[in-house]
PDB file of C-alpha atoms in Angstrom:
ATOM      1  CA  MET C1408       0.000   0.000   0.000  1.00  0.00           C
ATOM      2  CA  SER C1409       1.204   3.495  -0.800  1.00  0.00           C
ATOM      3  CA  HIS C1410      -0.107   6.903   0.205  1.00  0.00           C
ATOM      4  CA  GLU C1411      -0.471   8.852  -3.027  1.00  0.00           C
ATOM      5  CA  ILE C1412      -0.043  12.638  -2.854  1.00  0.00           C
ATOM      6  CA  GLU C1413      -0.262  14.535  -6.115  1.00  0.00           C
ATOM      7  CA  LEU C1414      -1.263  17.790  -7.749  1.00  0.00           C
ATOM      8  CA  LYS C1415      -3.389  17.735 -10.902  1.00  0.00           C
ATOM      9  CA  PHE C1416      -3.420  20.450 -13.559  1.00  0.00           C
ATOM     10  CA  GLN C1417      -4.870  21.119 -16.984  1.00  0.00           C
ATOM     11  CA  ILE C1418      -2.479  22.490 -19.609  1.00  0.00           C
ATOM     12  CA  ASN C1419      -3.081  24.373 -22.858  1.00  0.00           C
ATOM     13  CA  GLN C1420      -1.891  22.781 -26.100  1.00  0.00           C
ATOM     14  CA  GLU C1421       0.182  25.849 -26.972  1.00  0.00           C
ATOM     15  CA  ASP C1422       2.147  25.593 -23.708  1.00  0.00           C
ATOM     16  CA  ILE C1423       3.121  21.921 -23.966  1.00  0.00           C
ATOM     17  CA  ALA C1424       6.297  22.332 -26.046  1.00  0.00           C
ATOM     18  CA  ASN C1425       7.813  24.910 -23.678  1.00  0.00           C
ATOM     19  CA  PHE C1426       6.751  22.809 -20.681  1.00  0.00           C
ATOM     20  CA  GLN C1427       8.485  19.735 -22.126  1.00  0.00           C
ATOM     21  CA  ALA C1428      11.655  21.666 -22.972  1.00  0.00           C
ATOM     22  CA  PHE C1429      11.859  23.097 -19.440  1.00  0.00           C
ATOM     23  CA  LEU C1430      11.519  19.680 -17.799  1.00  0.00           C
ATOM     24  CA  ASN C1431      13.913  18.010 -20.246  1.00  0.00           C
ATOM     25  CA  GLN C1432      16.548  20.581 -19.329  1.00  0.00           C
ATOM     26  CA  TRP C1433      15.918  20.190 -15.581  1.00  0.00           C
ATOM     27  CA  ALA C1434      15.986  16.388 -15.752  1.00  0.00           C
ATOM     28  CA  SER C1435      19.164  16.426 -17.855  1.00  0.00           C
ATOM     29  CA  SER C1436      20.861  18.609 -15.256  1.00  0.00           C
ATOM     30  CA  ASP C1437      19.743  16.193 -12.533  1.00  0.00           C
ATOM     31  CA  GLU C1438      21.063  13.279 -14.605  1.00  0.00           C
ATOM     32  CA  LEU C1439      24.528  14.801 -14.716  1.00  0.00           C
ATOM     33  CA  GLU C1440      24.507  15.686 -11.023  1.00  0.00           C
ATOM     34  CA  PHE C1441      23.175  12.389  -9.675  1.00  0.00           C
ATOM     35  CA  SER C1442      24.434   9.822 -12.212  1.00  0.00           C
ATOM     36  CA  SER C1443      27.289   8.799  -9.922  1.00  0.00           C
ATOM     37  CA  LEU C1444      24.956   8.423  -6.919  1.00  0.00           C
ATOM     38  CA  SER C1445      21.836   6.843  -8.399  1.00  0.00           C
ATOM     39  CA  LYS C1446      20.950   4.706 -11.392  1.00  0.00           C
ATOM     40  CA  LYS C1447      17.419   6.104 -11.512  1.00  0.00           C
ATOM     41  CA  GLN C1448      16.579   7.436 -14.947  1.00  0.00           C
ATOM     42  CA  ARG C1449      15.375  11.028 -14.777  1.00  0.00           C
ATOM     43  CA  THR C1450      13.469  10.971 -18.069  1.00  0.00           C
ATOM     44  CA  PHE C1451      11.538   8.099 -19.581  1.00  0.00           C
ATOM     45  CA  SER C1452      10.324   7.218 -23.023  1.00  0.00           C
ATOM     46  CA  THR C1453       6.701   8.006 -23.667  1.00  0.00           C
ATOM     47  CA  LEU C1454       4.402   5.308 -22.320  1.00  0.00           C
ATOM     48  CA  SER C1455       1.087   4.176 -23.775  1.00  0.00           C
ATOM     49  CA  LEU C1456      -1.469   3.537 -21.018  1.00  0.00           C
ATOM     50  CA  ALA C1457      -4.798   1.767 -21.569  1.00  0.00           C
ATOM     51  CA  ASN C1458      -7.075   1.687 -18.520  1.00  0.00           C
ATOM     52  CA  SER C1459     -10.439   0.112 -17.801  1.00  0.00           C
ATOM     53  CA  TYR C1460     -12.426   1.087 -14.701  1.00  0.00           C
ATOM     54  CA  TYR C1461     -14.746  -1.398 -13.030  1.00  0.00           C
ATOM     55  CA  ASP C1462     -17.679  -1.293 -10.637  1.00  0.00           C
ATOM     56  CA  THR C1463     -20.971  -3.059  -9.979  1.00  0.00           C
ATOM     57  CA  ALA C1464     -24.308  -2.073 -11.489  1.00  0.00           C
ATOM     58  CA  ASP C1465     -25.215  -0.286  -8.241  1.00  0.00           C
ATOM     59  CA  ASN C1466     -21.785   1.428  -7.957  1.00  0.00           C
ATOM     60  CA  TYR C1467     -20.795  -0.486  -4.818  1.00  0.00           C
ATOM     61  CA  LEU C1468     -17.149   0.611  -5.013  1.00  0.00           C
ATOM     62  CA  ARG C1469     -17.840   4.263  -5.768  1.00  0.00           C
ATOM     63  CA  ASN C1470     -20.410   4.434  -2.964  1.00  0.00           C
ATOM     64  CA  HIS C1471     -17.703   3.187  -0.589  1.00  0.00           C
ATOM     65  CA  HIS C1472     -15.156   5.757  -1.847  1.00  0.00           C
ATOM     66  CA  CYS C1473     -13.162   3.198  -3.826  1.00  0.00           C
ATOM     67  CA  GLY C1474     -11.990   3.061  -7.431  1.00  0.00           C
ATOM     68  CA  LEU C1475     -10.816  -0.058  -9.288  1.00  0.00           C
ATOM     69  CA  ARG C1476      -8.655   0.100 -12.400  1.00  0.00           C
ATOM     70  CA  LEU C1477      -6.980  -2.419 -14.714  1.00  0.00           C
ATOM     71  CA  ARG C1478      -4.019  -0.888 -16.571  1.00  0.00           C
ATOM     72  CA  SER C1479      -1.946  -1.997 -19.523  1.00  0.00           C
ATOM     73  CA  THR C1480       1.336  -0.126 -19.979  1.00  0.00           C
ATOM     74  CA  GLU C1481       3.249  -0.412 -23.244  1.00  0.00           C
ATOM     75  CA  ASN C1482       6.857   0.742 -23.560  1.00  0.00           C
ATOM     76  CA  ASN C1483       9.405  -0.318 -26.182  1.00  0.00           C
ATOM     77  CA  GLN C1484       7.117  -3.100 -27.435  1.00  0.00           C
ATOM     78  CA  THR C1485       6.767  -4.646 -23.971  1.00  0.00           C
ATOM     79  CA  LYS C1486       3.483  -4.795 -22.069  1.00  0.00           C
ATOM     80  CA  GLN C1487       2.894  -4.796 -18.349  1.00  0.00           C
ATOM     81  CA  TYR C1488      -0.395  -5.211 -16.504  1.00  0.00           C
ATOM     82  CA  GLU C1489      -1.420  -3.794 -13.165  1.00  0.00           C
ATOM     83  CA  MET C1490      -4.531  -3.817 -11.016  1.00  0.00           C
ATOM     84  CA  THR C1491      -5.077  -0.792  -8.768  1.00  0.00           C
ATOM     85  CA  LEU C1492      -7.568   0.019  -6.041  1.00  0.00           C
ATOM     86  CA  LYS C1493      -7.724   3.570  -4.697  1.00  0.00           C
ATOM     87  CA  ARG C1494      -9.749   4.619  -1.686  1.00  0.00           C
ATOM     88  CA  ASP C1495     -10.391   7.343   0.913  1.00  0.00           C
ATOM     89  CA  SER C1496      -9.624  10.223  -1.396  1.00  0.00           C
ATOM     90  CA  HIS C1497      -9.160  13.696   0.067  1.00  0.00           C
ATOM     91  CA  ALA C1498      -8.733  16.765  -2.103  1.00  0.00           C
ATOM     92  CA  ILE C1499      -8.061  20.484  -1.705  1.00  0.00           C
ATOM     93  CA  ALA C1500      -8.565  22.050  -5.152  1.00  0.00           C
ATOM     94  CA  GLY C1501      -6.010  20.132  -7.260  1.00  0.00           C
ATOM     95  CA  LEU C1502      -4.118  18.541  -4.336  1.00  0.00           C
ATOM     96  CA  HIS C1503      -5.209  14.902  -4.074  1.00  0.00           C
ATOM     97  CA  GLU C1504      -4.351  12.419  -1.324  1.00  0.00           C
ATOM     98  CA  ARG C1505      -5.508   8.799  -1.133  1.00  0.00           C
ATOM     99  CA  ALA C1506      -4.494   5.266  -0.289  1.00  0.00           C
ATOM    100  CA  GLU C1507      -3.396   3.246  -3.317  1.00  0.00           C
ATOM    101  CA  TYR C1508      -2.954  -0.528  -3.643  1.00  0.00           C
ATOM    102  CA  ASN C1509      -1.196  -1.919  -6.735  1.00  0.00           C
ATOM    103  CA  VAL C1510      -0.814  -5.533  -7.874  1.00  0.00           C
ATOM    104  CA  ASP C1511       1.254  -6.619 -10.891  1.00  0.00           C
ATOM    105  CA  LEU C1512      -0.518  -9.098 -13.163  1.00  0.00           C
ATOM    106  CA  SER C1513       0.745 -11.590 -15.742  1.00  0.00           C
ATOM    107  CA  GLN C1514      -2.349 -11.063 -17.900  1.00  0.00           C
ATOM    108  CA  PRO C1515      -5.053  -8.374 -18.199  1.00  0.00           C
ATOM    109  CA  GLN C1516      -7.602 -10.043 -15.966  1.00  0.00           C
ATOM    110  CA  LEU C1517      -8.941  -8.863 -12.604  1.00  0.00           C
ATOM    111  CA  ASP C1518      -8.341 -11.056  -9.561  1.00  0.00           C
ATOM    112  CA  LEU C1519      -9.501  -9.312  -6.394  1.00  0.00           C
ATOM    113  CA  SER C1520      -8.126 -12.109  -4.210  1.00  0.00           C
ATOM    114  CA  LEU C1521      -4.623 -10.761  -4.876  1.00  0.00           C
ATOM    115  CA  PHE C1522      -5.391  -7.618  -2.867  1.00  0.00           C
ATOM    116  CA  PRO C1523      -5.032  -7.658   0.932  1.00  0.00           C
ATOM    117  CA  ALA C1524      -8.492  -8.258   2.397  1.00  0.00           C
ATOM    118  CA  GLN C1525      -8.387  -5.044   4.446  1.00  0.00           C
ATOM    119  CA  VAL C1526      -8.405  -2.838   1.325  1.00  0.00           C
ATOM    120  CA  PHE C1527     -12.100  -3.545   0.766  1.00  0.00           C
ATOM    121  CA  PRO C1528     -15.044  -2.108   2.719  1.00  0.00           C
ATOM    122  CA  LYS C1529     -16.002  -3.960   5.897  1.00  0.00           C
ATOM    123  CA  ALA C1530     -18.256  -6.985   5.393  1.00  0.00           C
ATOM    124  CA  CYS C1531     -17.444  -7.022   1.670  1.00  0.00           C
ATOM    125  CA  ASP C1532     -17.871 -10.441   0.033  1.00  0.00           C
ATOM    126  CA  ILE C1533     -14.910 -10.372  -2.363  1.00  0.00           C
ATOM    127  CA  THR C1534     -16.110 -13.363  -4.400  1.00  0.00           C
ATOM    128  CA  THR C1535     -19.540 -11.820  -4.968  1.00  0.00           C
ATOM    129  CA  LEU C1536     -17.986  -8.451  -5.761  1.00  0.00           C
ATOM    130  CA  GLN C1537     -15.682 -10.052  -8.353  1.00  0.00           C
ATOM    131  CA  GLN C1538     -18.653 -11.766 -10.025  1.00  0.00           C
ATOM    132  CA  ASN C1539     -20.660  -8.530 -10.221  1.00  0.00           C
ATOM    133  CA  LEU C1540     -17.941  -6.294 -11.623  1.00  0.00           C
ATOM    134  CA  LYS C1541     -18.301  -4.867 -15.114  1.00  0.00           C
ATOM    135  CA  PRO C1542     -16.211  -2.417 -17.175  1.00  0.00           C
ATOM    136  CA  LEU C1543     -17.697   1.077 -17.122  1.00  0.00           C
ATOM    137  CA  PHE C1544     -15.346   3.325 -19.041  1.00  0.00           C
ATOM    138  CA  THR C1545     -11.813   3.536 -20.381  1.00  0.00           C
ATOM    139  CA  THR C1546      -9.022   6.095 -20.287  1.00  0.00           C
ATOM    140  CA  ASN C1547      -6.384   5.776 -22.977  1.00  0.00           C
ATOM    141  CA  PHE C1548      -3.487   8.183 -23.141  1.00  0.00           C
ATOM    142  CA  THR C1549       0.206   8.654 -23.732  1.00  0.00           C
ATOM    143  CA  ARG C1550       2.307   9.633 -20.730  1.00  0.00           C
ATOM    144  CA  GLN C1551       5.677  11.340 -20.667  1.00  0.00           C
ATOM    145  CA  VAL C1552       7.407  11.178 -17.300  1.00  0.00           C
ATOM    146  CA  TRP C1553      10.207  13.143 -15.660  1.00  0.00           C
ATOM    147  CA  LEU C1554      11.764  12.397 -12.266  1.00  0.00           C
ATOM    148  CA  ILE C1555      12.780  15.727 -10.748  1.00  0.00           C
ATOM    149  CA  SER C1556      14.954  16.421  -7.710  1.00  0.00           C
ATOM    150  CA  PHE C1557      13.721  19.538  -5.928  1.00  0.00           C
ATOM    151  CA  ALA C1558      14.881  20.704  -2.494  1.00  0.00           C
ATOM    152  CA  ASN C1559      14.546  17.632  -0.248  1.00  0.00           C
ATOM    153  CA  SER C1560      12.162  15.706  -2.485  1.00  0.00           C
ATOM    154  CA  GLU C1561      11.877  13.640  -5.633  1.00  0.00           C
ATOM    155  CA  ILE C1562       8.828  14.552  -7.675  1.00  0.00           C
ATOM    156  CA  GLU C1563       7.454  12.624 -10.631  1.00  0.00           C
ATOM    157  CA  VAL C1564       5.962  14.868 -13.307  1.00  0.00           C
ATOM    158  CA  ALA C1565       3.623  13.224 -15.818  1.00  0.00           C
ATOM    159  CA  LEU C1566       2.176  14.783 -18.964  1.00  0.00           C
ATOM    160  CA  ASP C1567      -0.927  12.868 -20.072  1.00  0.00           C
ATOM    161  CA  GLN C1568      -2.611  13.307 -23.456  1.00  0.00           C
ATOM    162  CA  GLY C1569      -5.502  11.153 -24.648  1.00  0.00           C
ATOM    163  CA  GLU C1570      -9.197  10.587 -23.995  1.00  0.00           C
ATOM    164  CA  ILE C1571     -11.848   9.127 -21.698  1.00  0.00           C
ATOM    165  CA  THR C1572     -14.482   6.969 -23.414  1.00  0.00           C
ATOM    166  CA  SER C1573     -17.906   5.747 -22.258  1.00  0.00           C
ATOM    167  CA  ASN C1574     -21.356   5.329 -23.825  1.00  0.00           C
ATOM    168  CA  GLY C1575     -19.911   6.020 -27.270  1.00  0.00           C
ATOM    169  CA  GLN C1576     -18.755   9.468 -26.097  1.00  0.00           C
ATOM    170  CA  THR C1577     -15.264  10.812 -25.487  1.00  0.00           C
ATOM    171  CA  ILE C1578     -13.752  13.730 -23.597  1.00  0.00           C
ATOM    172  CA  PRO C1579     -10.100  14.791 -23.863  1.00  0.00           C
ATOM    173  CA  ILE C1580      -7.285  14.275 -21.385  1.00  0.00           C
ATOM    174  CA  GLN C1581      -4.657  17.000 -21.462  1.00  0.00           C
ATOM    175  CA  GLU C1582      -3.204  17.298 -18.020  1.00  0.00           C
ATOM    176  CA  VAL C1583      -0.140  17.362 -15.818  1.00  0.00           C
ATOM    177  CA  GLU C1584       0.283  15.405 -12.587  1.00  0.00           C
ATOM    178  CA  LEU C1585       2.953  16.059  -9.955  1.00  0.00           C
ATOM    179  CA  GLU C1586       3.400  13.203  -7.491  1.00  0.00           C
ATOM    180  CA  ILE C1587       5.689  12.959  -4.467  1.00  0.00           C
ATOM    181  CA  LYS C1588       7.894   9.887  -4.809  1.00  0.00           C
ATOM    182  CA  HIS C1589      10.057  10.812  -1.821  1.00  0.00           C
ATOM    183  CA  GLY C1590       9.748  13.979   0.246  1.00  0.00           C
ATOM    184  CA  ASN C1591       7.051  16.353   1.411  1.00  0.00           C
ATOM    185  CA  LYS C1592       4.088  18.475   0.313  1.00  0.00           C
ATOM    186  CA  HIS C1593       5.969  21.721   0.982  1.00  0.00           C
ATOM    187  CA  ASP C1594       8.431  20.900  -1.807  1.00  0.00           C
ATOM    188  CA  LEU C1595       5.622  19.660  -4.050  1.00  0.00           C
ATOM    189  CA  LEU C1596       3.761  22.968  -3.782  1.00  0.00           C
ATOM    190  CA  ASN C1597       6.925  25.022  -4.258  1.00  0.00           C
ATOM    191  CA  PHE C1598       7.877  23.063  -7.371  1.00  0.00           C
ATOM    192  CA  ALA C1599       4.345  23.555  -8.705  1.00  0.00           C
ATOM    193  CA  ASN C1600       4.957  27.278  -8.345  1.00  0.00           C
ATOM    194  CA  GLU C1601       8.014  26.868 -10.590  1.00  0.00           C
ATOM    195  CA  LEU C1602       5.785  25.310 -13.251  1.00  0.00           C
ATOM    196  CA  SER C1603       2.919  27.823 -12.968  1.00  0.00           C
ATOM    197  CA  ARG C1604       4.650  29.981 -15.612  1.00  0.00           C
ATOM    198  CA  PHE C1605       3.334  27.468 -18.184  1.00  0.00           C
ATOM    199  CA  HIS C1606      -0.275  28.434 -17.434  1.00  0.00           C
ATOM    200  CA  LEU C1607      -1.252  25.318 -15.526  1.00  0.00           C
ATOM    201  CA  HIS C1608      -4.769  25.255 -14.136  1.00  0.00           C
ATOM    202  CA  LEU C1609      -5.355  23.355 -10.884  1.00  0.00           C
ATOM    203  CA  PHE C1610      -7.874  20.604 -11.512  1.00  0.00           C
ATOM    204  CA  SER C1611     -10.012  18.868  -8.890  1.00  0.00           C
ATOM    205  CA  GLN C1612     -11.454  16.145 -11.145  1.00  0.00           C
ATOM    206  CA  SER C1613      -9.734  12.783 -11.348  1.00  0.00           C
ATOM    207  CA  LYS C1614      -9.913  10.736 -14.554  1.00  0.00           C
ATOM    208  CA  ALA C1615     -12.216   8.297 -12.739  1.00  0.00           C
ATOM    209  CA  ALA C1616     -14.587  11.075 -11.615  1.00  0.00           C
ATOM    210  CA  ARG C1617     -14.831  12.357 -15.193  1.00  0.00           C
ATOM    211  CA  GLY C1618     -15.382   8.808 -16.440  1.00  0.00           C
ATOM    212  CA  TYR C1619     -18.307   8.262 -14.074  1.00  0.00           C
ATOM    213  CA  ARG C1620     -19.789  11.599 -15.107  1.00  0.00           C
ATOM    214  CA  LEU C1621     -19.509  10.675 -18.790  1.00  0.00           C
ATOM    215  CA  LEU C1622     -21.004   7.255 -18.074  1.00  0.00           C
ATOM    216  CA  ASN C1623     -24.032   8.846 -16.407  1.00  0.00           C
ATOM    217  CA  ASN C1624     -24.312  11.801 -18.821  1.00  0.00           C
ATOM    218  CA  GLN C1625     -23.834  14.207 -15.930  1.00  0.00           C
ATOM    219  CA  LYS C1626     -22.816  17.810 -16.451  1.00  0.00           C
ATOM    220  CA  LEU C1627     -20.757  19.850 -14.002  1.00  0.00           C
ATOM    221  CA  SER C1628     -22.833  21.824 -11.532  1.00  0.00           C
ATOM    222  CA  PRO C1629     -22.013  24.926  -9.468  1.00  0.00           C
ATOM    223  CA  THR C1630     -21.462  24.867  -5.727  1.00  0.00           C
ATOM    224  CA  GLU C1631     -24.776  25.506  -4.029  1.00  0.00           C
ATOM    225  CA  PHE C1632     -23.658  27.209  -0.805  1.00  0.00           C
ATOM    226  CA  GLU C1633     -22.747  30.889  -0.509  1.00  0.00           C
ATOM    227  CA  LEU C1634     -19.593  32.095   1.201  1.00  0.00           C
ATOM    228  CA  THR C1635     -19.947  33.904   4.533  1.00  0.00           C
ATOM    229  CA  GLN C1636     -17.620  35.369   7.144  1.00  0.00           C
ATOM    230  CA  GLN C1637     -17.731  31.978   8.864  1.00  0.00           C
ATOM    231  CA  SER C1638     -16.390  30.204   5.756  1.00  0.00           C
ATOM    232  CA  SER C1639     -12.957  28.661   6.270  1.00  0.00           C
ATOM    233  CA  LEU C1640     -10.089  28.916   3.797  1.00  0.00           C
ATOM    234  CA  PHE C1641     -10.907  25.327   2.839  1.00  0.00           C
ATOM    235  CA  ASP C1642     -14.526  26.335   2.089  1.00  0.00           C
ATOM    236  CA  ILE C1643     -13.361  29.334   0.074  1.00  0.00           C
ATOM    237  CA  ILE C1644     -10.952  27.444  -2.163  1.00  0.00           C
ATOM    238  CA  LYS C1645     -13.438  24.577  -2.611  1.00  0.00           C
ATOM    239  CA  TYR C1646     -16.128  27.064  -3.682  1.00  0.00           C
ATOM    240  CA  TRP C1647     -13.644  28.875  -5.949  1.00  0.00           C
ATOM    241  CA  GLN C1648     -12.275  25.733  -7.605  1.00  0.00           C
ATOM    242  CA  LYS C1649     -15.573  24.000  -8.287  1.00  0.00           C
ATOM    243  CA  ASN C1650     -17.281  27.111  -9.644  1.00  0.00           C
ATOM    244  CA  GLU C1651     -14.254  28.022 -11.749  1.00  0.00           C
ATOM    245  CA  GLU C1652     -14.376  24.593 -13.393  1.00  0.00           C
ATOM    246  CA  TYR C1653     -18.129  25.005 -13.897  1.00  0.00           C
ATOM    247  CA  ALA C1654     -17.656  28.467 -15.420  1.00  0.00           C
ATOM    248  CA  LEU C1655     -15.036  27.065 -17.812  1.00  0.00           C
ATOM    249  CA  SER C1656     -17.430  24.295 -18.882  1.00  0.00           C
ATOM    250  CA  ILE C1657     -20.253  26.723 -19.770  1.00  0.00           C
ATOM    251  CA  ASP C1658     -18.066  29.739 -20.670  1.00  0.00           C
ATOM    252  CA  ASN C1659     -20.106  32.154 -18.549  1.00  0.00           C
ATOM    253  CA  LEU C1660     -17.922  35.178 -17.787  1.00  0.00           C
ATOM    254  CA  ASP C1661     -20.536  37.050 -15.733  1.00  0.00           C
ATOM    255  CA  PHE C1662     -20.994  34.038 -13.447  1.00  0.00           C
ATOM    256  CA  TYR C1663     -17.209  33.688 -13.101  1.00  0.00           C
ATOM    257  CA  LYS C1664     -16.771  37.330 -12.136  1.00  0.00           C
ATOM    258  CA  ARG C1665     -19.446  36.999  -9.445  1.00  0.00           C
ATOM    259  CA  VAL C1666     -17.622  33.969  -8.048  1.00  0.00           C
ATOM    260  CA  LEU C1667     -14.311  35.816  -7.945  1.00  0.00           C
ATOM    261  CA  ASP C1668     -15.919  38.832  -6.286  1.00  0.00           C
ATOM    262  CA  GLN C1669     -17.161  36.580  -3.480  1.00  0.00           C
ATOM    263  CA  VAL C1670     -13.775  34.872  -3.169  1.00  0.00           C
ATOM    264  CA  ASN C1671     -11.978  38.209  -3.057  1.00  0.00           C
ATOM    265  CA  HIS C1672     -14.323  39.576  -0.380  1.00  0.00           C
ATOM    266  CA  GLN C1673     -13.759  36.551   1.855  1.00  0.00           C
ATOM    267  CA  LEU C1674     -10.002  36.416   1.284  1.00  0.00           C
ATOM    268  CA  MET C1675      -9.777  39.989   2.520  1.00  0.00           C
ATOM    269  CA  ASN C1676     -11.054  38.667   5.849  1.00  0.00           C
ATOM    270  CA  LYS C1677      -9.091  35.399   5.932  1.00  0.00           C
ATOM    271  CA  ALA C1678      -5.752  35.958   4.199  1.00  0.00           C
ATOM    272  CA  ASP C1679      -2.895  38.370   4.779  1.00  0.00           C
ATOM    273  CA  LYS C1680      -4.057  41.579   3.083  1.00  0.00           C
ATOM    274  CA  PHE C1681      -0.458  42.511   2.332  1.00  0.00           C
ATOM    275  CA  ASN C1682       0.483  39.202   0.742  1.00  0.00           C
ATOM    276  CA  PRO C1683       2.028  40.005  -2.678  1.00  0.00           C
ATOM    277  CA  GLU C1684       0.268  37.087  -4.418  1.00  0.00           C
ATOM    278  CA  LEU C1685      -3.115  38.283  -3.179  1.00  0.00           C
ATOM    279  CA  THR C1686      -2.370  41.895  -4.114  1.00  0.00           C
ATOM    280  CA  GLN C1687      -1.336  40.950  -7.666  1.00  0.00           C
ATOM    281  CA  TRP C1688      -4.364  38.688  -8.043  1.00  0.00           C
ATOM    282  CA  GLN C1689      -6.703  41.486  -6.924  1.00  0.00           C
ATOM    283  CA  MET C1690      -5.110  43.900  -9.387  1.00  0.00           C
ATOM    284  CA  ALA C1691      -5.638  41.391 -12.204  1.00  0.00           C
ATOM    285  CA  LEU C1692      -9.356  40.976 -11.424  1.00  0.00           C
ATOM    286  CA  SER C1693     -10.283  44.236 -13.159  1.00  0.00           C
ATOM    287  CA  ALA C1694      -8.681  43.126 -16.431  1.00  0.00           C
ATOM    288  CA  ILE C1695     -10.424  39.768 -16.953  1.00  0.00           C
ATOM    289  CA  ASN C1696     -11.415  39.308 -20.599  1.00  0.00           C
ATOM    290  CA  THR C1697     -11.929  35.549 -20.809  1.00  0.00           C
ATOM    291  CA  ILE C1698     -12.440  32.866 -18.180  1.00  0.00           C
ATOM    292  CA  LYS C1699      -9.734  30.578 -19.549  1.00  0.00           C
ATOM    293  CA  THR C1700      -7.031  33.233 -19.749  1.00  0.00           C
ATOM    294  CA  PHE C1701      -7.514  34.183 -16.102  1.00  0.00           C
ATOM    295  CA  ALA C1702      -8.180  30.657 -14.773  1.00  0.00           C
ATOM    296  CA  PHE C1703      -4.971  29.368 -16.384  1.00  0.00           C
ATOM    297  CA  SER C1704      -2.909  32.444 -15.459  1.00  0.00           C
ATOM    298  CA  GLU C1705       0.210  32.176 -13.342  1.00  0.00           C
ATOM    299  CA  ILE C1706      -1.093  34.573 -10.670  1.00  0.00           C
ATOM    300  CA  ASN C1707      -4.347  32.626 -10.281  1.00  0.00           C
ATOM    301  CA  THR C1708      -2.513  29.330  -9.824  1.00  0.00           C
ATOM    302  CA  THR C1709       0.157  30.843  -7.558  1.00  0.00           C
ATOM    303  CA  LEU C1710      -2.436  32.273  -5.166  1.00  0.00           C
ATOM    304  CA  LYS C1711      -4.306  28.954  -4.977  1.00  0.00           C
ATOM    305  CA  LEU C1712      -1.081  27.065  -4.229  1.00  0.00           C
ATOM    306  CA  MET C1713      -0.273  29.535  -1.449  1.00  0.00           C
ATOM    307  CA  LEU C1714      -3.712  29.032   0.105  1.00  0.00           C
ATOM    308  CA  ILE C1715      -3.432  25.237  -0.166  1.00  0.00           C
ATOM    309  CA  ALA C1716      -0.103  25.457   1.670  1.00  0.00           C
ATOM    310  CA  GLN C1717      -1.746  27.551   4.414  1.00  0.00           C
ATOM    311  CA  ILE C1718      -4.564  25.020   4.801  1.00  0.00           C
ATOM    312  CA  ASP C1719      -2.155  22.117   4.907  1.00  0.00           C
ATOM    313  CA  ASN C1720       0.064  23.822   7.487  1.00  0.00           C
ATOM    314  CA  ALA C1721      -2.956  24.534   9.689  1.00  0.00           C
ATOM    315  CA  VAL C1722      -3.976  20.854   9.549  1.00  0.00           C
ATOM    316  CA  GLU C1723      -0.467  19.643  10.395  1.00  0.00           C
ATOM    317  CA  ASN C1724      -0.144  22.049  13.332  1.00  0.00           C
ATOM    318  CA  LYS C1725      -3.407  20.964  14.995  1.00  0.00           C
TER     319      LYS C1725
END
């Protein structure tokens, strides 16, 4: 079992080449510096990943906060198979944490008995669950990976490009994931700040969540509650993130501006009024022309990352 901690972002097509060049240069520098100390390869060939997600007809796994995936990975004409169960997900905007259980397979066929029994919900009949599983949707994409040394951590950066398919429909995958391999969240968030220059947009939706939504023909919806003076920083960034993603999906600039006005009003009460990231973000509010330009902007992402770090520090210091 591993404890997965990662940041998810969307990336624009026009920023991918510069993003790749930056990471290639960083990884090459790491390769020269660490080649005598470690045999770990800092850059990898592009992988082809084919994934099928499974659940029962009544969504037993999803209702118990679990996700089950069968993955085929192809690299240099070799194929590897892996079965993964993820559970107990916790997210702050694009920062995702969850328990992850992986089992290597000799063939692409699920066998739940290979997982430790404790990974499943209490009172789960594994044999019955296995019999009732069915494939729901697929995610197929190419992945380019870099292993980056930053401060006291090693961070895996993955660029994924492909699509999610269900019910004869597809939606694109064009995202970046930053995962801690060794180290801490402080370094992860600081390295994400380094990459924010490439207009990365924090993204709260996992591939599985989007797959379920496509399966059920569900559209994104706005957050129902309104922010108040009693709203915590966690509430504020959750409201901001979900409604920003909704605004992007419907391209409603007036709605987006109302959301940001509420966020700004509450941040004035919760955050350091003299913080330079907040000041720059507030100055940029008056010049918003399109939702996507602002949502993907460096200052928007930088401020969110700063607030996530504040929330995480407050949790750790309790």
